[in-house]
Short mmCIF file of C-alpha atoms in Angstrom, two decimals:
data_model
loop_
_atom_site.label_atom_id
_atom_site.label_comp_id
_atom_site.label_asym_id
_atom_site.label_seq_id
_atom_site.Cartn_x
_atom_site.Cartn_y
_atom_site.Cartn_z
CA MET A 247 -112.38 44.80 -50.62
CA ALA A 248 -108.91 45.58 -51.91
CA LEU A 249 -105.69 46.87 -50.37
CA LEU A 250 -104.09 48.92 -53.15
CA ALA A 251 -100.44 49.35 -52.15
CA ASP A 252 -97.43 51.14 -53.58
CA PRO A 253 -94.52 48.79 -54.33
CA ASP A 254 -91.88 47.94 -51.74
CA ALA A 255 -92.69 48.58 -48.06
CA PRO A 256 -96.44 49.37 -48.46
CA THR A 257 -96.97 46.11 -50.37
CA GLU A 258 -95.13 44.12 -47.71
CA ILE A 259 -97.23 45.73 -44.97
CA ALA A 260 -100.44 45.07 -46.91
CA GLN A 261 -99.56 41.41 -47.52
CA ARG A 262 -98.82 40.78 -43.85
CA MET A 263 -101.97 42.63 -42.86
CA ALA A 264 -104.16 40.64 -45.25
CA ARG A 265 -103.45 37.39 -43.38
CA THR A 266 -105.46 38.43 -40.33
CA LEU A 267 -107.53 41.38 -41.57
CA PRO A 268 -110.64 39.46 -42.77
CA ALA A 269 -111.13 37.72 -39.43
CA ARG A 270 -110.45 40.89 -37.42
CA LEU A 271 -112.88 42.95 -39.51
CA ALA A 272 -115.58 40.28 -39.29
CA ASP A 273 -115.13 40.12 -35.52
CA LYS A 274 -115.17 43.90 -35.03
CA SER A 275 -118.09 44.63 -37.36
CA GLY A 276 -120.35 42.45 -35.20
CA GLN A 277 -122.94 42.12 -37.97
CA GLY A 278 -122.09 38.69 -39.31
CA ARG A 279 -120.37 40.28 -42.28
CA ARG A 280 -117.72 38.51 -44.33
CA PHE A 281 -114.68 40.32 -45.69
CA ASP A 282 -112.57 39.11 -48.60
CA VAL A 283 -109.29 41.00 -48.85
CA GLU A 284 -107.26 41.24 -52.05
CA VAL A 285 -103.81 42.85 -52.17
CA VAL A 286 -102.90 44.71 -55.36
CA SER A 287 -99.38 46.14 -55.72
CA GLU A 288 -98.94 48.95 -58.23
CA PRO A 289 -97.39 52.46 -58.28
CA PHE A 290 -100.69 54.34 -58.13
CA THR A 291 -98.94 57.47 -56.77
CA SER A 292 -96.60 57.79 -59.77
CA GLY A 293 -96.41 61.31 -61.11
CA THR A 294 -98.48 63.02 -58.44
CA GLU A 295 -98.67 63.65 -54.71
CA ASP A 296 -101.99 65.52 -54.85
CA PRO A 297 -104.57 63.77 -52.60
CA PRO A 298 -107.65 64.68 -54.75
CA THR A 299 -105.91 63.31 -57.84
CA LEU A 300 -104.94 60.16 -55.98
CA MET A 301 -108.49 59.70 -54.72
CA ARG A 302 -109.78 59.93 -58.32
CA ARG A 303 -107.24 57.32 -59.39
CA ILE A 304 -108.32 55.02 -56.57
CA MET A 305 -111.97 55.53 -57.45
CA ASP A 306 -111.34 54.71 -61.13
CA ARG A 307 -109.34 51.63 -60.15
CA GLY A 308 -112.05 50.44 -57.79
CA SER A 309 -114.79 50.98 -60.38
CA ALA A 310 -112.86 49.02 -62.99
CA GLU A 311 -112.52 46.03 -60.66
CA ASN A 312 -115.94 46.36 -58.97
CA TRP A 313 -114.39 46.48 -55.52
CA ASP A 314 -116.82 47.49 -52.75
CA ILE A 315 -114.07 49.08 -50.63
CA VAL A 316 -110.58 50.20 -51.59
CA VAL A 317 -107.93 51.18 -49.04
CA ALA A 318 -104.79 52.57 -50.67
CA LEU A 319 -101.45 52.53 -48.84
CA THR A 320 -98.53 54.73 -49.84
CA ASP A 321 -95.17 55.54 -48.27
CA LEU A 322 -95.29 59.09 -49.64
CA PRO A 323 -95.87 62.01 -47.26
CA LEU A 324 -99.13 63.68 -48.31
CA HIS A 325 -100.33 67.19 -47.49
CA SER A 326 -103.71 68.85 -47.14
CA HIS A 327 -103.82 72.67 -47.02
CA GLY A 328 -100.31 72.82 -45.59
CA ARG A 329 -100.93 70.10 -43.01
CA ARG A 330 -99.65 66.53 -43.12
CA LEU A 331 -102.33 64.05 -44.17
CA VAL A 332 -102.78 60.74 -42.36
CA VAL A 333 -105.88 59.32 -44.02
CA ASN A 334 -108.50 60.61 -46.45
CA LEU A 335 -111.87 58.86 -46.50
CA SER A 336 -114.64 58.99 -49.07
CA HIS A 337 -117.67 57.37 -47.48
CA LYS A 338 -119.72 57.86 -50.65
CA HIS A 339 -117.34 55.89 -52.85
CA GLY A 340 -115.96 53.48 -50.25
CA LEU A 341 -112.38 54.75 -50.58
CA ALA A 342 -109.56 55.44 -48.14
CA LEU A 343 -106.07 56.78 -48.76
CA LEU A 344 -103.52 56.12 -46.00
CA SER A 345 -100.09 57.81 -45.82
CA LEU A 346 -97.88 55.40 -43.87
CA PRO A 347 -95.16 57.93 -42.84
CA SER A 348 -97.75 59.88 -40.86
CA LEU A 349 -98.12 56.87 -38.55
CA GLY A 350 -94.52 57.28 -37.36
CA GLY A 351 -91.65 54.80 -37.35
CA LEU A 352 -92.45 52.62 -34.34
CA ARG A 353 -94.85 49.67 -34.42
CA LEU A 354 -95.70 50.60 -38.01
CA GLN A 355 -97.32 47.27 -38.89
CA THR A 356 -99.65 47.44 -35.87
CA ARG A 357 -100.51 51.09 -36.39
CA ALA A 358 -101.16 50.56 -40.09
CA ARG A 359 -103.43 47.59 -39.38
CA ARG A 360 -105.41 49.54 -36.80
CA ALA A 361 -105.74 52.53 -39.13
CA VAL A 362 -106.97 50.28 -41.97
CA GLU A 363 -109.43 48.55 -39.65
CA GLU A 364 -110.84 51.88 -38.46
CA ALA A 365 -111.07 53.14 -42.04
CA VAL A 366 -112.89 50.04 -43.28
CA LEU A 367 -115.28 49.95 -40.33
CA GLY A 368 -115.95 53.65 -40.85
CA LEU A 369 -116.67 53.10 -44.55
CA THR A 370 -118.99 50.14 -43.95
CA GLY A 371 -120.82 51.78 -41.06
CA PRO A 372 -123.23 54.72 -41.05
CA GLN A 373 -121.74 58.01 -42.21
CA THR A 374 -120.90 60.33 -39.32
CA THR A 375 -120.88 64.10 -39.30
CA GLY A 376 -119.59 64.71 -35.79
CA ALA A 377 -116.25 66.35 -35.05
CA GLU A 378 -114.96 63.75 -32.65
CA VAL A 379 -111.66 62.05 -33.31
CA PRO A 380 -111.88 58.25 -33.53
CA PRO A 381 -109.70 56.22 -31.20
CA GLY A 382 -106.44 54.77 -32.41
CA PRO A 383 -103.60 56.00 -34.60
CA ILE A 384 -105.50 57.94 -37.28
CA GLY A 385 -105.03 61.45 -35.93
CA GLU A 386 -106.78 64.78 -35.76
CA LYS A 387 -109.95 65.34 -37.79
CA GLU A 388 -109.70 68.31 -40.11
CA THR A 389 -113.15 68.70 -41.70
CA ASP A 390 -116.40 66.79 -42.06
CA ASP A 391 -115.17 65.06 -45.24
CA LEU A 392 -113.25 62.70 -42.91
CA ARG A 393 -109.76 63.89 -43.65
CA TYR A 394 -107.39 63.33 -40.77
CA VAL A 395 -104.12 65.18 -40.33
CA VAL A 396 -101.20 65.62 -37.93
CA SER A 397 -99.90 69.11 -37.25
CA GLY A 398 -97.23 71.00 -35.35
CA PRO A 399 -93.59 70.11 -34.67
CA ARG A 400 -94.55 66.76 -33.20
CA GLY A 401 -96.50 65.88 -36.32
CA TYR A 402 -93.56 66.93 -38.52
CA LEU A 403 -91.19 64.76 -36.50
CA ARG A 404 -93.59 61.82 -36.67
CA VAL A 405 -93.81 62.04 -40.45
CA LEU A 406 -90.03 62.44 -40.76
CA VAL A 407 -89.40 59.35 -38.61
CA GLY A 408 -91.97 57.46 -40.67
CA MET A 409 -90.23 58.46 -43.91
CA VAL A 410 -86.83 57.37 -42.59
CA ARG A 411 -88.34 54.07 -41.40
CA ALA A 412 -89.81 53.47 -44.86
CA ASN A 413 -86.44 54.28 -46.44
CA ARG A 414 -84.82 51.44 -44.44
CA PRO A 415 -81.41 53.08 -43.90
CA TRP A 416 -79.73 49.72 -43.21
CA ARG A 417 -80.11 48.93 -46.93
CA LEU A 418 -77.49 51.58 -47.65
CA VAL A 419 -74.74 49.54 -45.98
CA PRO A 420 -74.48 46.69 -48.55
CA GLY A 421 -74.86 49.30 -51.28
CA LEU A 422 -71.58 50.88 -50.16
CA SER A 423 -69.42 47.79 -50.64
CA LYS A 424 -66.71 49.58 -52.62
CA ALA A 425 -66.65 52.49 -50.19
CA LEU A 426 -66.37 50.07 -47.27
CA ALA A 427 -63.55 48.23 -49.03
CA ALA A 428 -61.68 51.52 -49.46
CA ALA A 429 -62.34 52.41 -45.80
CA LEU A 430 -61.13 49.03 -44.55
CA ALA A 431 -57.95 49.32 -46.60
CA THR A 432 -57.36 52.83 -45.28
CA GLY A 433 -57.96 51.67 -41.72
CA ALA A 434 -55.64 48.67 -42.02
CA VAL A 435 -52.78 50.88 -43.24
CA ALA A 436 -53.47 53.63 -40.70
CA THR A 437 -53.50 51.19 -37.78
CA VAL A 438 -49.85 50.22 -38.34
CA ASN A 439 -48.68 53.78 -39.03
CA SER A 440 -46.55 55.18 -36.19
CA THR A 441 -47.55 58.77 -37.06
CA VAL A 442 -51.20 57.82 -36.56
CA TRP A 443 -50.26 56.30 -33.18
CA SER A 444 -48.72 59.58 -32.07
CA LEU A 445 -51.67 61.64 -33.31
CA ALA A 446 -54.19 59.35 -31.60
CA GLU A 447 -52.38 59.67 -28.26
CA THR A 448 -52.52 63.48 -28.40
CA LEU A 449 -56.25 63.67 -29.14
CA SER A 450 -58.72 64.33 -26.35
CA VAL A 451 -62.25 62.93 -26.33
CA PRO A 452 -63.81 66.24 -27.59
CA ARG A 453 -61.38 66.24 -30.52
CA LEU A 454 -62.17 62.62 -31.31
CA VAL A 455 -65.88 63.51 -31.30
CA ILE A 456 -65.19 66.43 -33.65
CA ALA A 457 -63.24 64.09 -35.93
CA THR A 458 -66.17 61.66 -35.91
CA VAL A 459 -68.73 64.34 -36.73
CA GLY A 460 -66.53 65.82 -39.44
CA SER A 461 -65.77 62.51 -41.17
CA VAL A 462 -69.40 61.34 -41.03
CA ALA A 463 -70.63 64.71 -42.33
CA LEU A 464 -68.09 64.57 -45.15
CA MET A 465 -69.23 61.07 -46.11
CA VAL A 466 -72.93 62.02 -45.98
CA GLY A 467 -72.41 65.19 -47.99
CA TRP A 468 -70.32 63.42 -50.60
CA LEU A 469 -72.88 60.64 -51.04
CA ILE A 470 -75.77 63.10 -51.42
CA ILE A 471 -73.88 65.27 -53.91
CA ASP A 472 -72.31 62.44 -55.90
CA ALA A 473 -75.58 60.46 -56.26
CA GLU A 474 -77.64 63.65 -56.78
CA LEU A 475 -79.97 62.85 -53.90
CA TRP A 476 -80.90 66.45 -53.10
CA HIS A 477 -84.53 67.07 -54.02
CA ARG A 478 -85.32 70.27 -55.90
CA SER A 479 -88.99 70.93 -56.47
CA ALA A 480 -90.05 72.26 -59.86
CA GLU A 481 -93.01 73.96 -58.18
CA SER A 482 -92.89 77.12 -56.08
CA SER A 483 -95.98 76.55 -53.93
CA PRO A 484 -95.62 76.39 -50.13
CA GLU A 485 -96.72 72.73 -50.11
CA ALA A 486 -94.10 71.85 -52.75
CA ARG A 487 -91.39 73.55 -50.70
CA GLN A 488 -92.61 71.77 -47.59
CA ARG A 489 -92.45 68.42 -49.39
CA ALA A 490 -88.94 69.22 -50.62
CA ARG A 491 -87.82 70.00 -47.05
CA LEU A 492 -89.27 66.70 -45.84
CA TYR A 493 -87.64 64.75 -48.66
CA ASN A 494 -84.24 66.33 -48.03
CA ALA A 495 -84.47 65.96 -44.25
CA SER A 496 -85.38 62.28 -44.60
CA THR A 497 -82.53 61.76 -47.08
CA VAL A 498 -79.96 63.35 -44.75
CA VAL A 499 -81.17 61.33 -41.76
CA THR A 500 -81.37 58.10 -43.77
CA VAL A 501 -77.90 58.45 -45.27
CA GLY A 502 -76.56 59.62 -41.90
CA ILE A 503 -77.84 56.50 -40.14
CA GLY A 504 -76.36 54.29 -42.83
CA VAL A 505 -72.97 56.01 -42.58
CA LEU A 506 -73.01 55.80 -38.75
CA VAL A 507 -73.65 52.06 -38.96
CA CYS A 508 -70.66 51.78 -41.29
CA TYR A 509 -68.58 53.94 -38.91
CA VAL A 510 -69.33 51.75 -35.90
CA GLY A 511 -68.52 48.65 -37.94
CA LEU A 512 -65.19 50.17 -39.02
CA MET A 513 -64.35 51.05 -35.43
CA VAL A 514 -64.97 47.48 -34.25
CA ILE A 515 -62.97 45.98 -37.13
CA ASN A 516 -60.10 48.40 -36.54
CA TRP A 517 -60.08 47.51 -32.84
CA VAL A 518 -59.88 43.78 -33.59
CA TRP A 519 -57.14 44.42 -36.17
CA ALA A 520 -55.18 46.51 -33.63
CA LEU A 521 -55.47 43.75 -31.01
CA PHE A 522 -54.04 41.30 -33.50
CA ILE A 523 -51.27 43.35 -35.10
CA LEU A 524 -49.93 45.93 -32.62
CA ASN A 525 -46.78 45.33 -30.61
CA ASP A 526 -46.65 46.83 -27.13
CA GLN A 527 -42.93 47.61 -27.22
CA ALA A 528 -43.05 49.23 -30.67
CA PHE A 529 -46.08 51.31 -29.68
CA ALA A 530 -44.48 52.45 -26.40
CA SER A 531 -41.21 53.37 -28.13
CA VAL A 532 -43.07 55.78 -30.41
CA THR A 533 -45.75 57.21 -28.10
CA ARG A 534 -43.98 56.88 -24.70
CA THR A 535 -47.25 55.33 -23.51
CA PRO A 536 -47.92 51.67 -22.62
CA LEU A 537 -50.45 49.92 -24.82
CA HIS A 538 -53.52 49.43 -22.63
CA ALA A 539 -57.25 49.05 -23.36
CA GLU A 540 -57.72 52.84 -23.49
CA GLU A 541 -55.04 53.17 -26.17
CA TYR A 542 -56.68 50.47 -28.29
CA VAL A 543 -60.04 52.26 -28.12
CA THR A 544 -58.56 55.70 -28.85
CA LEU A 545 -56.56 54.41 -31.80
CA SER A 546 -59.46 52.45 -33.35
CA TRP A 547 -61.76 55.46 -32.86
CA PHE A 548 -59.37 57.84 -34.60
CA VAL A 549 -58.60 55.35 -37.38
CA ALA A 550 -62.34 54.91 -38.00
CA SER A 551 -62.57 58.65 -38.72
CA VAL A 552 -59.57 58.49 -41.05
CA ALA A 553 -60.99 55.41 -42.78
CA THR A 554 -64.40 57.05 -43.23
CA VAL A 555 -62.75 59.86 -45.18
CA GLY A 556 -61.07 57.19 -47.33
CA GLY A 557 -64.44 55.53 -47.77
CA ALA A 558 -65.94 58.79 -48.99
CA LEU A 559 -63.42 58.79 -51.83
CA GLY A 560 -64.20 55.14 -52.55
CA SER A 561 -67.94 55.85 -52.67
CA GLY A 562 -67.42 57.55 -56.01
CA LEU A 563 -66.97 54.06 -57.49
CA GLU A 564 -70.41 52.92 -56.35
CA SER A 565 -73.45 52.55 -58.57
CA ASP A 566 -75.73 55.53 -58.02
CA ASP A 567 -78.73 53.16 -58.03
CA ALA A 568 -77.54 51.49 -54.82
CA ILE A 569 -77.27 54.85 -53.06
CA ARG A 570 -80.43 56.35 -54.52
CA ALA A 571 -82.48 53.53 -53.04
CA ALA A 572 -82.24 55.44 -49.74
CA ALA A 573 -83.84 58.61 -51.12
CA TYR A 574 -87.60 59.14 -51.31
CA SER A 575 -87.51 61.41 -54.33
CA LYS A 576 -85.31 59.05 -56.31
CA ARG A 577 -87.44 56.01 -55.45
CA GLU A 578 -90.49 57.89 -56.67
CA GLN A 579 -88.67 58.66 -59.93
CA GLU A 580 -87.97 54.94 -60.30
CA ARG A 581 -91.69 54.28 -59.97
CA ARG A 582 -92.44 56.82 -62.67
CA HIS A 583 -89.94 55.16 -64.99
CA THR A 584 -91.48 51.75 -64.23
CA LEU A 585 -94.98 53.03 -65.00
CA GLN A 586 -93.79 54.62 -68.24
CA ASP A 587 -92.09 51.38 -69.27
CA ASP A 588 -95.26 49.41 -68.51
CA HIS A 589 -97.31 51.81 -70.63
CA GLY A 590 -94.75 51.54 -73.42
CA ASP A 591 -94.88 47.73 -73.32
CA GLN A 592 -98.68 47.73 -73.41
CA SER A 593 -98.83 50.15 -76.35
CA SER A 594 -96.33 48.07 -78.34
CA LYS A 595 -98.47 44.94 -78.03
#
């Protein structure tokens, strides 16, 4: 059998899974069967998100390689009649298509392994026609063609969390090196500015929270606009609009998490800088307030908001590729370009 995986996270999950999958399948099948698992990484979803089209691609790929069973893993959110698809099984052809985001963002490796095990055991066992839902993470059965879906607000949230998890928001932080440099420079200057001291002392906690939300929102909005991360669907169908909403929601959450990580880092650095540089007498002469722990926290909090705005301006110097890595739609475009380049190289030979 083969695990056909999209590049990046699905391939990593498939490779880790393949280490233990043969033994687990042999043990669970209970029929003395032997399973050989091959991992193939390629962008089989490039250019389409239509499950029937993807199933035909998987079937053609399996026929070309003479694989008995093919389980395809993708980090794209897939839809079936307006509902979010978890797995699509073809018992006749020995195929399964698994959408990883539908498994959620927690314990993804374990859930993916269990879903693949259930799919393989279902494909190798007798075909069922009942309406019962199998145990484990697969989901709700839609029809007798063994297509499983998640529905409702909880299902939407699960898919969204899974998409954000696949996007790996922490990768955005090193991609914003120039923006962080601009923010650190802004924070270093602001920390020793007496006007900033006075402003920080007059701000209440609600106002500091508003400043945080405003600066983070400004940074997120600027990154999305500047790197052209907003997904606009060329189709007008309800499913296309639903996909666009999911893409955009996952992009906003992903970029937001990355910016919040940067914000917290700036706040800590500003606090350490303030501890090192500030003079109690100079601070008290300007603010009429002794320099205690609360003043250090308030000042570093406010300066982090000011520095984040400075970082937003510095983000315009970043490579769009580093920022686009956090967006589903842009990563899919990269896969299309890769596939086109591969086809071009093959045709030139």
